[in-house]
Coordinates of C-alpha atoms in Angstrom, one line a residue:
Chain A
M1 CA 127.1 96.6 72.4
I2 CA 124.4 95.8 75.0
W3 CA 126.4 96.9 77.9
E4 CA 127.2 100.0 75.8
T5 CA 123.7 100.6 75.3
V6 CA 122.8 100.4 79.0
R7 CA 125.5 102.7 79.8
L8 CA 124.4 105.1 77.4
A9 CA 121.0 104.7 78.8
I10 CA 122.1 105.3 82.3
Q11 CA 123.9 108.7 81.0
A12 CA 120.8 109.8 79.3
I13 CA 118.7 109.2 82.5
Y14 CA 121.3 110.9 84.6
R15 CA 121.4 113.8 82.2
N16 CA 117.7 114.4 83.0
A17 CA 117.7 113.5 86.6
L18 CA 114.6 115.3 87.8
R19 CA 112.5 114.3 84.9
S20 CA 113.5 110.8 85.4
I21 CA 112.8 110.8 89.0
L22 CA 109.1 112.0 88.1
T23 CA 108.8 109.5 85.5
V24 CA 109.5 106.6 87.7
L25 CA 107.4 107.7 90.5
G26 CA 104.4 106.0 89.1
V27 CA 106.2 102.7 88.9
V28 CA 107.9 103.3 92.4
I29 CA 104.4 103.7 93.8
G30 CA 102.9 100.8 92.0
V31 CA 105.7 98.3 92.7
G32 CA 105.8 99.8 96.3
A33 CA 102.1 99.3 96.9
V34 CA 102.0 95.7 95.6
I35 CA 105.0 94.8 97.7
A36 CA 103.7 96.4 100.8
M37 CA 100.2 94.7 100.4
V38 CA 101.5 91.3 99.6
T39 CA 104.2 91.5 102.4
V40 CA 101.6 92.7 105.0
G41 CA 99.0 90.2 103.7
Q42 CA 101.5 87.3 104.2
G43 CA 102.4 88.7 107.8
S44 CA 98.8 88.7 108.7
S45 CA 98.4 85.0 107.1
D46 CA 101.4 84.1 109.3
Q47 CA 99.7 85.7 112.4
V48 CA 96.7 83.7 112.0
T49 CA 98.5 80.6 111.6
A50 CA 100.5 81.4 114.7
D51 CA 97.3 82.2 116.7
V52 CA 95.7 78.9 115.6
A53 CA 98.8 77.0 116.7
K54 CA 98.7 78.9 120.0
L55 CA 95.1 77.8 120.4
G56 CA 96.2 74.3 120.1
T57 CA 96.7 72.4 117.0
N58 CA 95.7 69.3 118.6
V59 CA 92.1 70.5 119.0
L60 CA 89.3 69.2 116.8
M61 CA 85.7 70.0 116.7
V62 CA 82.7 67.6 116.1
M63 CA 79.8 69.1 114.7
P64 CA 76.3 67.7 113.7
G65 CA 75.3 68.7 109.9
A66 CA 76.9 67.6 106.6
G67 CA 78.9 69.8 104.4
Q68 CA 80.8 73.1 104.8
M69 CA 80.7 75.1 107.7
G70 CA 79.5 78.7 107.3
P71 CA 76.5 80.5 106.0
G72 CA 74.0 78.6 104.0
N73 CA 74.3 75.3 105.8
N74 CA 70.9 74.6 106.8
S75 CA 70.9 70.9 106.6
V76 CA 69.1 69.4 109.6
S77 CA 70.8 66.3 111.1
A78 CA 70.6 64.5 114.3
A79 CA 72.2 66.4 117.1
L80 CA 75.1 65.0 119.3
D81 CA 74.4 63.8 122.9
A82 CA 76.5 63.2 126.1
K83 CA 77.0 59.5 125.1
D84 CA 78.7 60.5 122.0
V85 CA 81.4 62.6 124.4
E86 CA 81.9 59.5 126.4
A87 CA 82.1 57.2 123.5
L88 CA 84.9 59.5 122.0
I89 CA 87.0 59.4 125.2
D90 CA 86.5 55.6 126.0
Q91 CA 86.9 54.1 122.5
L92 CA 89.4 56.1 120.9
S93 CA 93.1 55.8 122.0
S94 CA 93.9 58.9 119.7
V95 CA 91.6 61.1 121.7
R96 CA 93.0 62.4 125.0
T97 CA 89.9 64.0 126.2
A98 CA 86.5 65.8 124.9
A99 CA 83.9 67.8 126.1
P100 CA 80.6 69.0 125.0
Y101 CA 80.0 72.8 124.2
N102 CA 76.7 74.4 123.7
A103 CA 76.8 78.3 123.0
T104 CA 74.3 81.0 122.6
S105 CA 74.2 84.9 122.9
L106 CA 72.5 86.3 125.9
N107 CA 72.1 89.3 128.1
A108 CA 74.3 89.3 131.2
V109 CA 72.7 91.6 133.9
F110 CA 74.2 92.7 137.2
G111 CA 72.5 95.6 139.1
T112 CA 72.1 98.2 136.6
E113 CA 74.8 96.8 134.3
D114 CA 74.2 94.6 131.3
T115 CA 76.1 93.2 128.5
R116 CA 75.3 91.1 125.5
T117 CA 77.8 88.1 125.7
S118 CA 78.3 84.5 124.5
V119 CA 77.2 81.9 127.1
A120 CA 78.3 78.4 126.9
G121 CA 77.6 75.3 128.5
T122 CA 80.4 72.7 128.9
D123 CA 82.3 70.8 131.6
T124 CA 85.6 71.0 133.2
R125 CA 87.1 68.9 130.7
Y126 CA 86.7 71.9 128.1
L127 CA 89.3 73.8 130.4
D128 CA 91.7 71.1 129.7
V129 CA 91.0 70.9 126.0
V130 CA 91.8 74.6 125.4
D131 CA 94.2 74.9 128.1
W132 CA 92.6 77.8 129.7
P133 CA 93.7 78.9 133.3
I134 CA 91.3 80.3 135.9
V135 CA 93.2 83.3 137.6
L136 CA 90.6 84.1 140.4
G137 CA 88.1 81.6 141.9
R138 CA 87.9 77.9 140.9
G139 CA 86.6 75.7 138.1
F140 CA 83.2 73.6 138.3
L141 CA 83.1 71.0 141.1
P142 CA 81.9 67.6 139.9
T143 CA 78.8 68.0 142.2
E144 CA 77.9 71.2 140.4
E145 CA 78.4 69.4 137.1
S146 CA 76.3 66.5 138.0
S147 CA 73.4 68.6 139.7
G148 CA 73.5 71.2 136.9
K149 CA 73.8 73.9 139.5
A150 CA 73.8 77.5 138.1
V151 CA 77.4 78.5 138.6
C152 CA 79.5 80.2 136.2
I153 CA 83.2 81.1 135.2
I154 CA 83.4 84.6 133.3
G155 CA 85.8 86.1 130.9
E156 CA 87.8 89.3 131.4
T157 CA 85.5 91.4 129.3
V158 CA 82.3 90.4 130.9
R159 CA 84.0 91.1 134.2
Q160 CA 85.1 94.7 133.1
E161 CA 81.4 95.5 131.6
L162 CA 79.6 94.2 134.8
F163 CA 82.0 94.8 137.6
G164 CA 84.8 96.9 136.5
N165 CA 87.9 96.1 138.3
T166 CA 86.3 94.6 141.3
N167 CA 86.2 91.0 142.5
P168 CA 83.2 89.4 140.9
I169 CA 83.6 85.9 142.6
G170 CA 80.6 85.3 144.6
E171 CA 78.3 87.6 143.0
K172 CA 75.0 86.7 141.2
I173 CA 74.5 87.6 137.7
R174 CA 71.3 87.0 135.7
L175 CA 71.3 85.2 132.3
K176 CA 68.0 85.2 130.7
N177 CA 65.9 84.1 133.8
V178 CA 68.7 82.2 135.4
S179 CA 70.3 83.5 138.3
C180 CA 74.0 82.2 138.3
E181 CA 76.6 82.6 140.7
I182 CA 80.2 83.5 139.7
I183 CA 82.7 81.0 140.9
G184 CA 85.7 81.7 138.7
L185 CA 87.5 84.4 136.3
F186 CA 89.4 83.3 133.2
E187 CA 92.9 84.5 132.3
A188 CA 92.6 87.3 129.7
K189 CA 93.3 86.0 126.1
G190 CA 92.5 88.9 123.8
A191 CA 90.9 88.9 120.3
S192 CA 91.1 85.6 118.4
S193 CA 92.3 85.5 114.8
F194 CA 88.7 85.2 114.1
G195 CA 88.4 88.7 115.0
S196 CA 86.1 88.0 118.1
D197 CA 86.8 88.9 121.6
Q198 CA 87.6 85.5 123.4
D199 CA 87.2 87.0 126.8
D200 CA 83.5 88.0 126.2
I201 CA 82.3 84.7 127.5
V202 CA 80.3 83.1 130.3
L203 CA 80.6 79.3 131.0
M204 CA 78.5 77.0 132.8
P205 CA 78.0 73.6 133.5
I206 CA 76.4 71.9 130.4
K207 CA 73.5 70.5 132.5
A208 CA 72.7 73.9 134.1
F209 CA 72.7 75.3 130.4
Q210 CA 70.7 72.5 128.9
R211 CA 68.1 72.4 131.6
R212 CA 67.6 76.2 132.2
V213 CA 68.6 77.9 128.9
T214 CA 68.0 75.8 126.1
G215 CA 65.8 73.0 127.6
S216 CA 67.2 70.3 125.7
T217 CA 69.6 67.6 126.2
D218 CA 71.2 68.1 122.8
I219 CA 74.8 68.9 122.2
T220 CA 75.9 71.2 119.5
M221 CA 79.6 70.8 119.5
I222 CA 82.1 68.6 121.0
Y223 CA 85.6 69.7 121.5
V224 CA 88.3 67.0 121.1
A225 CA 92.0 67.2 122.2
A226 CA 94.1 64.6 120.4
A227 CA 96.5 62.5 122.3
S228 CA 99.8 64.0 122.4
N229 CA 101.5 61.0 120.5
V230 CA 99.2 60.8 117.4
S231 CA 98.6 63.3 114.7
T232 CA 95.3 65.2 114.4
D233 CA 95.0 63.7 111.0
R234 CA 94.9 60.4 112.4
T235 CA 92.5 61.3 115.4
L236 CA 90.0 63.1 112.7
V237 CA 90.0 59.6 110.7
D238 CA 89.3 57.8 114.1
I239 CA 86.7 60.2 115.1
E240 CA 84.8 60.1 111.6
A241 CA 84.9 56.2 111.7
L242 CA 83.3 56.1 115.2
M243 CA 80.8 58.7 114.6
R244 CA 79.7 57.1 111.3
E245 CA 79.1 53.8 113.2
R246 CA 77.3 55.5 116.0
R247 CA 74.9 57.3 113.6
R248 CA 74.7 54.3 111.6
I249 CA 75.7 55.8 108.3
S250 CA 76.1 53.0 105.8
D251 CA 79.0 52.9 103.3
G252 CA 78.6 55.2 100.4
E253 CA 76.4 57.7 102.4
E254 CA 77.6 61.1 103.1
D255 CA 78.5 62.1 106.8
D256 CA 75.7 64.1 108.5
F257 CA 78.3 65.5 110.7
N258 CA 81.6 67.1 110.4
V259 CA 85.0 67.0 112.2
R260 CA 87.3 69.9 111.8
D261 CA 90.8 70.6 113.1
M262 CA 92.4 73.9 113.7
K263 CA 94.6 73.5 110.7
Q264 CA 91.3 73.6 108.5
M265 CA 90.3 76.7 110.4
A266 CA 93.4 78.2 109.8
S267 CA 93.5 77.6 106.1
M268 CA 90.1 78.8 106.0
L269 CA 91.2 82.2 107.6
T270 CA 94.3 82.6 105.7
G271 CA 92.2 81.9 102.5
I272 CA 90.1 85.0 103.6
T273 CA 93.2 86.9 104.0
D274 CA 94.6 85.6 100.7
V275 CA 91.5 86.8 99.0
L276 CA 91.8 90.3 100.5
T277 CA 95.6 90.6 99.8
G278 CA 94.8 89.5 96.3
L279 CA 92.0 92.4 95.7
L280 CA 94.3 95.0 97.4
S281 CA 97.3 93.9 95.2
A282 CA 95.3 94.2 92.0
V283 CA 94.3 97.6 92.8
A284 CA 97.8 98.3 93.5
A285 CA 98.7 96.6 90.0
V286 CA 96.4 99.2 88.4
S287 CA 98.7 101.9 89.8
L288 CA 101.7 100.2 88.3
L289 CA 99.7 100.2 84.8
V290 CA 99.2 103.9 85.3
G291 CA 103.1 104.1 86.2
G292 CA 103.8 102.3 83.0
I293 CA 101.8 104.9 81.2
G294 CA 103.7 107.5 82.6
I295 CA 106.9 106.0 81.4
M296 CA 105.4 105.7 77.9
N297 CA 104.2 109.5 78.1
I298 CA 107.7 110.8 79.1
M299 CA 109.6 108.5 76.5
L300 CA 107.5 109.9 73.7
V301 CA 108.1 113.6 75.0
S302 CA 111.8 112.6 75.2
V303 CA 111.8 111.2 71.7
T304 CA 110.3 114.5 70.5
E305 CA 112.7 116.4 72.6
R306 CA 115.7 114.5 71.5
T307 CA 114.7 114.5 67.8
R308 CA 117.9 116.3 66.7
E309 CA 120.1 114.0 69.0
I310 CA 118.5 111.1 67.0
G311 CA 119.1 112.7 63.9
I312 CA 122.8 113.2 64.8
R313 CA 123.0 109.3 65.7
L314 CA 121.5 108.3 62.6
A315 CA 123.7 110.5 60.4
I316 CA 126.9 109.4 62.1
G317 CA 125.8 105.8 61.3
A318 CA 123.3 104.3 63.8
T319 CA 121.0 101.9 62.4
A320 CA 117.2 101.9 63.0
N321 CA 117.5 98.8 65.4
Q322 CA 120.4 100.7 67.4
V323 CA 118.1 103.7 68.0
L324 CA 115.2 101.3 68.9
L325 CA 117.4 99.4 71.4
Q326 CA 118.7 102.5 73.0
F327 CA 115.3 104.1 73.8
L328 CA 113.9 100.7 74.9
V329 CA 116.9 100.0 77.1
E330 CA 116.5 103.5 78.4
A331 CA 112.7 102.7 79.2
I332 CA 113.6 99.4 80.7
V333 CA 116.4 100.6 82.8
L334 CA 114.1 103.6 84.0
S335 CA 111.4 101.2 84.9
M336 CA 113.9 98.7 86.6
I337 CA 115.3 101.6 88.8
G338 CA 111.6 102.3 89.8
G339 CA 110.9 98.6 90.5
I340 CA 114.0 98.4 92.7
V341 CA 113.2 101.6 94.6
G342 CA 109.5 100.5 94.8
I343 CA 110.5 97.2 96.3
L344 CA 112.8 99.0 98.8
L345 CA 109.9 101.3 99.5
G346 CA 107.3 98.7 99.7
L347 CA 109.4 96.4 102.1
G348 CA 109.9 99.4 104.2
L349 CA 106.3 100.2 104.3
A350 CA 105.5 96.8 105.3
A351 CA 108.2 96.6 107.9
V352 CA 106.5 99.6 109.5
A353 CA 103.0 98.4 109.2
S354 CA 103.8 95.1 110.5
N355 CA 105.2 96.6 113.6
V356 CA 102.4 98.7 114.2
M357 CA 100.0 96.1 113.6
A358 CA 101.9 93.7 115.5
I359 CA 102.2 90.9 112.9
P360 CA 105.3 89.4 111.7
F361 CA 107.3 91.0 108.8
S362 CA 107.2 88.3 106.2
P363 CA 108.9 89.4 103.0
D364 CA 108.4 86.9 100.1
L365 CA 111.5 86.6 97.9
A366 CA 109.2 85.3 94.9
I367 CA 107.0 88.2 95.3
V368 CA 109.9 90.5 95.0
A369 CA 111.4 89.0 92.1
I370 CA 108.0 88.9 90.3
A371 CA 107.8 92.7 91.0
F372 CA 111.3 93.2 89.7
L373 CA 110.4 91.3 86.4
F374 CA 107.2 92.9 86.2
S375 CA 108.5 96.5 86.3
A376 CA 111.2 95.5 83.8
A377 CA 108.3 94.2 81.5
V378 CA 106.6 97.5 81.8
G379 CA 109.6 99.2 80.3
V380 CA 109.6 96.9 77.5
I381 CA 105.8 97.1 76.9
F382 CA 105.5 101.0 77.4
G383 CA 108.9 101.8 75.9
Y384 CA 108.5 99.9 72.6
F385 CA 106.1 102.4 71.0
P386 CA 108.3 105.4 71.6
A387 CA 111.4 103.8 70.9
R388 CA 110.0 102.7 67.6
R389 CA 109.0 106.1 66.8
A390 CA 112.6 107.3 67.4
A391 CA 113.8 104.7 65.2
R392 CA 111.7 105.5 62.1
L393 CA 112.7 109.3 62.2
D394 CA 114.3 110.4 59.0
P395 CA 117.8 111.6 59.6
I396 CA 117.3 114.7 57.5
E397 CA 114.0 115.8 59.2
A398 CA 115.5 114.8 62.5
L399 CA 118.7 116.9 61.9
R400 CA 116.6 119.9 60.9
H401 CA 114.5 119.7 64.1
Q402 CA 115.1 122.7 66.5
Chain B
M1 CA 131.2 96.9 50.8
A2 CA 132.1 100.0 49.0
D3 CA 135.6 99.8 48.5
S4 CA 136.8 100.0 45.2
K5 CA 140.2 98.4 43.8
D6 CA 140.2 100.8 41.0
A7 CA 141.7 104.3 42.1
N8 CA 140.3 105.8 39.0
V9 CA 136.5 105.2 40.0
P10 CA 135.3 108.4 41.5
V11 CA 134.4 108.1 45.3
I12 CA 131.3 110.1 44.5
D13 CA 129.4 109.9 41.2
L14 CA 126.0 111.5 40.6
H15 CA 124.2 110.6 37.3
N16 CA 121.4 113.0 36.4
I17 CA 119.9 113.1 39.8
S18 CA 116.6 114.7 40.7
K19 CA 114.9 115.0 43.8
I20 CA 111.2 116.1 43.7
Y21 CA 109.1 117.2 46.8
G22 CA 105.4 117.4 46.5
H23 CA 103.1 116.8 43.4
G24 CA 101.5 118.8 40.8
E25 CA 101.3 122.5 41.5
A26 CA 103.2 122.1 44.7
E27 CA 106.0 120.3 43.1
V28 CA 109.5 121.3 43.9
R29 CA 112.6 120.3 42.3
A30 CA 115.2 120.6 44.9
M31 CA 117.7 118.8 42.3
D32 CA 117.0 118.9 38.8
G33 CA 119.2 116.5 36.7
V34 CA 122.7 117.0 38.6
S35 CA 125.4 115.1 37.3
L36 CA 129.0 115.3 38.9
S37 CA 131.6 113.2 40.1
I38 CA 134.3 113.7 42.7
A39 CA 137.6 111.9 42.8
K40 CA 139.5 110.6 45.8
G41 CA 141.3 113.3 47.6
E42 CA 139.3 116.3 46.2
F43 CA 138.5 119.3 48.3
V44 CA 135.1 120.4 46.9
A45 CA 132.9 123.5 47.9
I46 CA 129.3 123.6 46.8
M47 CA 128.0 127.0 46.7
G48 CA 124.9 128.9 45.5
P49 CA 122.1 131.0 46.8
S50 CA 119.6 129.8 49.3
G51 CA 117.0 127.5 47.7
S52 CA 119.6 126.4 45.0
G53 CA 119.4 122.6 46.2
K54 CA 122.9 122.5 47.8
S55 CA 121.9 121.2 51.0
T56 CA 119.8 118.7 49.2
A57 CA 122.9 117.8 47.3
M58 CA 124.8 117.4 50.5
N59 CA 122.1 115.1 51.9
M60 CA 122.3 113.1 48.7
I61 CA 126.1 112.8 48.7
G62 CA 125.9 112.1 52.4
C63 CA 123.6 109.0 51.6
L64 CA 121.1 110.6 54.0
D65 CA 118.7 111.0 51.2
R66 CA 117.5 108.8 48.1
P67 CA 117.2 110.4 44.7
T68 CA 113.6 110.5 43.0
N69 CA 115.5 109.7 39.7
G70 CA 118.9 109.2 38.5
D71 CA 121.7 106.9 39.9
Y72 CA 124.2 107.8 42.8
L73 CA 127.3 105.5 42.9
F74 CA 129.4 105.7 45.9
N75 CA 132.6 103.9 45.2
G76 CA 130.6 102.4 42.5
V77 CA 127.9 101.1 44.5
H78 CA 124.3 102.0 43.7
V79 CA 123.1 104.2 46.8
G80 CA 119.5 104.0 45.5
N81 CA 119.2 100.5 46.0
L82 CA 120.5 100.3 49.6
T83 CA 117.9 100.2 52.7
K84 CA 117.8 102.7 55.2
D85 CA 120.0 100.5 57.4
Q86 CA 122.5 99.7 54.6
R87 CA 122.9 103.5 54.1
A88 CA 123.6 104.0 57.8
I89 CA 126.1 101.4 57.7
L90 CA 127.5 102.9 54.7
R91 CA 127.7 106.4 56.5
R92 CA 129.5 104.9 59.5
N93 CA 132.1 103.2 57.6
Y94 CA 132.9 105.6 54.8
L95 CA 131.4 109.1 55.9
G96 CA 132.1 111.7 58.4
F97 CA 129.7 114.7 58.9
V98 CA 130.5 118.1 60.1
F99 CA 127.3 120.4 60.6
Q100 CA 127.0 124.1 61.0
G101 CA 125.5 123.9 64.5
F102 CA 128.2 121.4 65.6
N103 CA 125.4 119.0 66.5
L104 CA 127.3 117.5 69.5
L105 CA 125.3 115.5 72.0
P106 CA 124.6 118.0 75.0
R107 CA 125.9 117.2 78.6
T108 CA 128.3 114.5 77.0
S109 CA 132.0 114.9 77.0
A110 CA 134.0 115.5 73.9
L111 CA 135.3 112.1 74.3
D112 CA 132.2 110.4 74.6
N113 CA 130.9 112.5 71.5
V114 CA 133.8 111.3 69.5
E115 CA 133.4 107.7 70.6
L116 CA 129.8 107.6 69.6
P117 CA 130.3 106.7 66.1
L118 CA 132.8 103.9 67.1
I119 CA 130.2 102.4 69.3
Y120 CA 127.6 101.9 66.6
K121 CA 130.6 100.2 64.5
G122 CA 130.9 97.8 67.6
V123 CA 134.6 98.9 68.1
P124 CA 135.8 97.4 71.6
A125 CA 135.9 100.1 74.5
A126 CA 139.8 100.3 74.9
E127 CA 140.3 100.4 71.2
R128 CA 137.7 103.0 70.8
R129 CA 138.9 105.3 73.6
A130 CA 142.4 105.2 72.0
Q131 CA 141.1 106.2 68.5
A132 CA 138.9 108.9 70.0
L133 CA 141.8 110.3 72.0
D134 CA 143.7 110.2 68.9
A135 CA 141.2 112.0 66.8
L136 CA 140.8 114.8 69.5
A137 CA 144.7 115.2 69.4
K138 CA 144.8 115.5 65.7
V139 CA 142.1 118.5 65.8
G140 CA 144.0 120.1 68.8
L141 CA 141.7 119.2 71.6
K142 CA 144.4 117.5 73.8
G143 CA 143.6 118.2 77.5
R144 CA 139.9 119.1 76.7
E145 CA 138.6 115.6 76.4
H146 CA 136.4 115.6 79.2
H147 CA 134.8 118.7 78.9
D148 CA 131.1 119.2 77.9
P149 CA 130.1 120.9 74.6
S150 CA 129.0 123.8 77.0
E151 CA 132.4 124.1 78.4
L152 CA 134.0 124.5 75.1
S153 CA 134.2 127.4 72.7
G154 CA 132.5 127.3 69.4
G155 CA 135.6 126.7 67.5
Q156 CA 136.3 123.9 69.9
Q157 CA 133.1 122.4 69.6
Q158 CA 133.6 122.4 65.8
R159 CA 137.0 120.7 66.3
A160 CA 135.3 118.1 68.5
A161 CA 132.7 117.7 65.8
I162 CA 135.6 117.2 63.1
A163 CA 137.2 114.8 65.4
R164 CA 133.8 112.8 65.5
A165 CA 133.8 112.8 61.9
L166 CA 137.5 111.8 61.5
V167 CA 137.3 109.2 64.1
G168 CA 136.0 106.3 61.9
S169 CA 138.8 107.0 59.3
P170 CA 136.4 108.0 56.6
Q171 CA 136.9 108.3 52.9
V172 CA 134.8 111.6 52.7
I173 CA 133.9 114.3 55.1
L174 CA 131.0 116.1 54.5
A175 CA 130.9 119.5 55.9
D176 CA 127.5 121.5 55.8
E177 CA 128.4 125.3 56.5
P178 CA 131.1 124.4 59.0
T179 CA 132.1 127.8 59.7
G180 CA 128.5 129.4 59.5
N181 CA 128.5 129.8 63.4
L182 CA 132.0 131.1 63.9
D183 CA 133.9 134.3 63.6
T184 CA 136.4 134.9 60.9
K185 CA 139.4 134.0 62.9
L186 CA 137.9 130.7 64.1
S187 CA 136.5 130.0 60.6
L188 CA 140.0 130.3 59.0
E189 CA 141.3 127.9 61.8
I190 CA 138.7 125.4 61.1
M191 CA 139.4 125.7 57.3
E192 CA 143.1 125.1 57.8
L193 CA 142.1 122.0 59.8
L194 CA 140.1 120.7 56.9
K195 CA 142.9 121.4 54.5
L196 CA 145.4 119.8 56.6
L197 CA 143.1 116.6 56.8
N198 CA 142.8 117.0 53.1
E199 CA 146.4 117.3 52.2
R200 CA 147.9 115.0 55.0
D201 CA 145.4 112.4 55.2
H202 CA 144.1 112.4 51.8
I203 CA 140.6 112.6 53.0
T204 CA 138.0 113.8 50.4
I205 CA 136.1 116.8 51.5
V206 CA 132.8 118.2 50.2
M207 CA 131.7 121.4 51.9
V208 CA 128.6 123.5 51.6
T209 CA 129.3 127.2 52.0
H210 CA 128.2 130.6 51.0
E211 CA 131.3 132.3 51.8
E212 CA 133.8 132.9 49.2
D213 CA 136.7 133.1 51.7
M214 CA 136.2 129.6 52.8
A215 CA 135.4 128.3 49.4
T216 CA 138.9 129.4 48.3
Y217 CA 140.5 126.7 50.6
A218 CA 138.8 124.2 48.0
Q219 CA 140.4 123.2 44.8
R220 CA 136.9 123.2 43.1
V221 CA 133.7 125.0 43.5
I222 CA 130.4 123.6 42.2
W223 CA 128.0 126.6 41.9
M224 CA 124.2 125.5 41.9
V225 CA 121.3 127.6 41.0
D226 CA 117.6 126.2 41.1
G227 CA 118.7 122.7 41.7
R228 CA 121.1 122.5 38.7
V229 CA 125.0 122.7 38.4
E230 CA 125.6 126.0 36.8
R231 CA 129.4 126.3 37.1
D232 CA 132.1 123.6 38.1
G233 CA 135.7 124.5 38.3
P234 CA 138.5 126.0 40.3
P235 CA 137.6 128.8 42.7
A236 CA 138.9 131.7 41.0
E237 CA 137.5 130.8 37.7
V238 CA 134.0 130.2 39.1
F239 CA 133.9 133.5 41.2
D240 CA 135.3 135.3 38.4
H241 CA 132.4 134.4 36.2
E242 CA 129.7 134.9 38.8
R243 CA 131.0 138.5 39.4
H244 CA 130.8 139.2 35.7
S245 CA 127.3 137.7 35.4
A246 CA 126.0 139.5 38.4

């Protein structure tokens, strides 16, 4: 009986092909939009994860200050210093190397050109931690690092802004009131998944930075590379223990520093993507609701239009439930067709968008299944009322209907 | 459900049936104390002027309607006590309907139309198909099974409708102005077909018509006026009386 009903429903839908297409358009668009949003969202999440992996999953950062990173963290706590860096390297076997890293934002001036850029003080170990090759010139010499000489390595963006395509090596740029000789150019990296331009940077030896830019010996961040044979989790625990000891934090007291690894950064970023995806999907789901109302509308029209047909069916012995089931199944089949077409459309759109945005195409089977079931549910919910109306018709009245 | 072992029990038995629409001033008595019984194998024509209640009587006999007062026994079962669905089940098992406007489902082949009552009965597909083909052959539509109603002539459509009424092996076929939309030649063909079904297959036929020519095919004419049965007898007798009184 149920297969018979499904067959009848498909027949009825086919009989009104154009109207059926227009009816399911709402569901097609709704499901398509949700699928496209979620798939693209998943793709960009995957992209972030891949970016972070490229950056080095074995990289950790140590920062002063308790609690979560981000805005609203105003707690004041003791800064780090050079001894912390040496201690991490010397005392922990799980640390391969570490580098101090202080950064600020400054105008870099060359001749009549100037550009706002990120200026950081660090040492040659940083280049090892983040594995960043120099394509032109050289890195810091030990003498430059120990003497705090004003030399710098610049990123590709800074070079473009100040020098165009010419060779910047040997030129002097002015940062605040420091005249700084360019000794190297980094390989271009492009935008990070954080959204910032990683090539918009000027690096100088930490001593020069401390002395000439900030005027303090504080270190605001330490980059740590975990040893290759240990997990970053293990390294993280080691660093935390050592730092607690060095900062004399007694048991039970909160850390006044925090250690993050790239995995955490990744999860934070994918968290943001997930929220955005969720919001957009919610908007798309509203259009699915509108699609459902469209189905109800057409089913109601259909019931009115087919009153005579319902009368015939009732006269020749259909029970109220059989008529109800017929119209309900019709609505469900209609919305499931819409769901299937919508899924294909959504995946197609997502594939194109992923290609354009250069992110991986990551279809999620679970979401596809949910979208399909949801479209069926739309059929049940919005098909029930019209179907019940059909089932309650009086056969005599219905037969008289023109 | 409604099978009676006793051959003498009339298949249709109306006792003092009234059907009243509206209240007070607007009250309309579409049937006003109708009593009649129709035995198995009869061919009965219900006639009368418009508004005489013959269509209401037809709906009542067809178990589509319930009486306001009085008792209707179909094969000895009180139809007035049945629910809407029970009446639907009774219709699908014992009754076949033929309408003036054919009432075939549009854009649906003759075969699918004829199979419809069997679907509701829950007959398996293969058996259903065989029965429907058989019914279509009986009404002379062999070779037209896969045509849509729009591809059939009026006479063929009415034959398909008769096949649909016939397919569930009903005890009674109810025909409401079955020739109303057909020309004389086709009308006579349809009447011959009904007569054949009545004589060969012993199907009880109750037909509403306003054409005397068609009513003469029946063995018995029930003449209704103002919701009451005025005459009841063989066609010649009833028509003779009406002509004299007119």
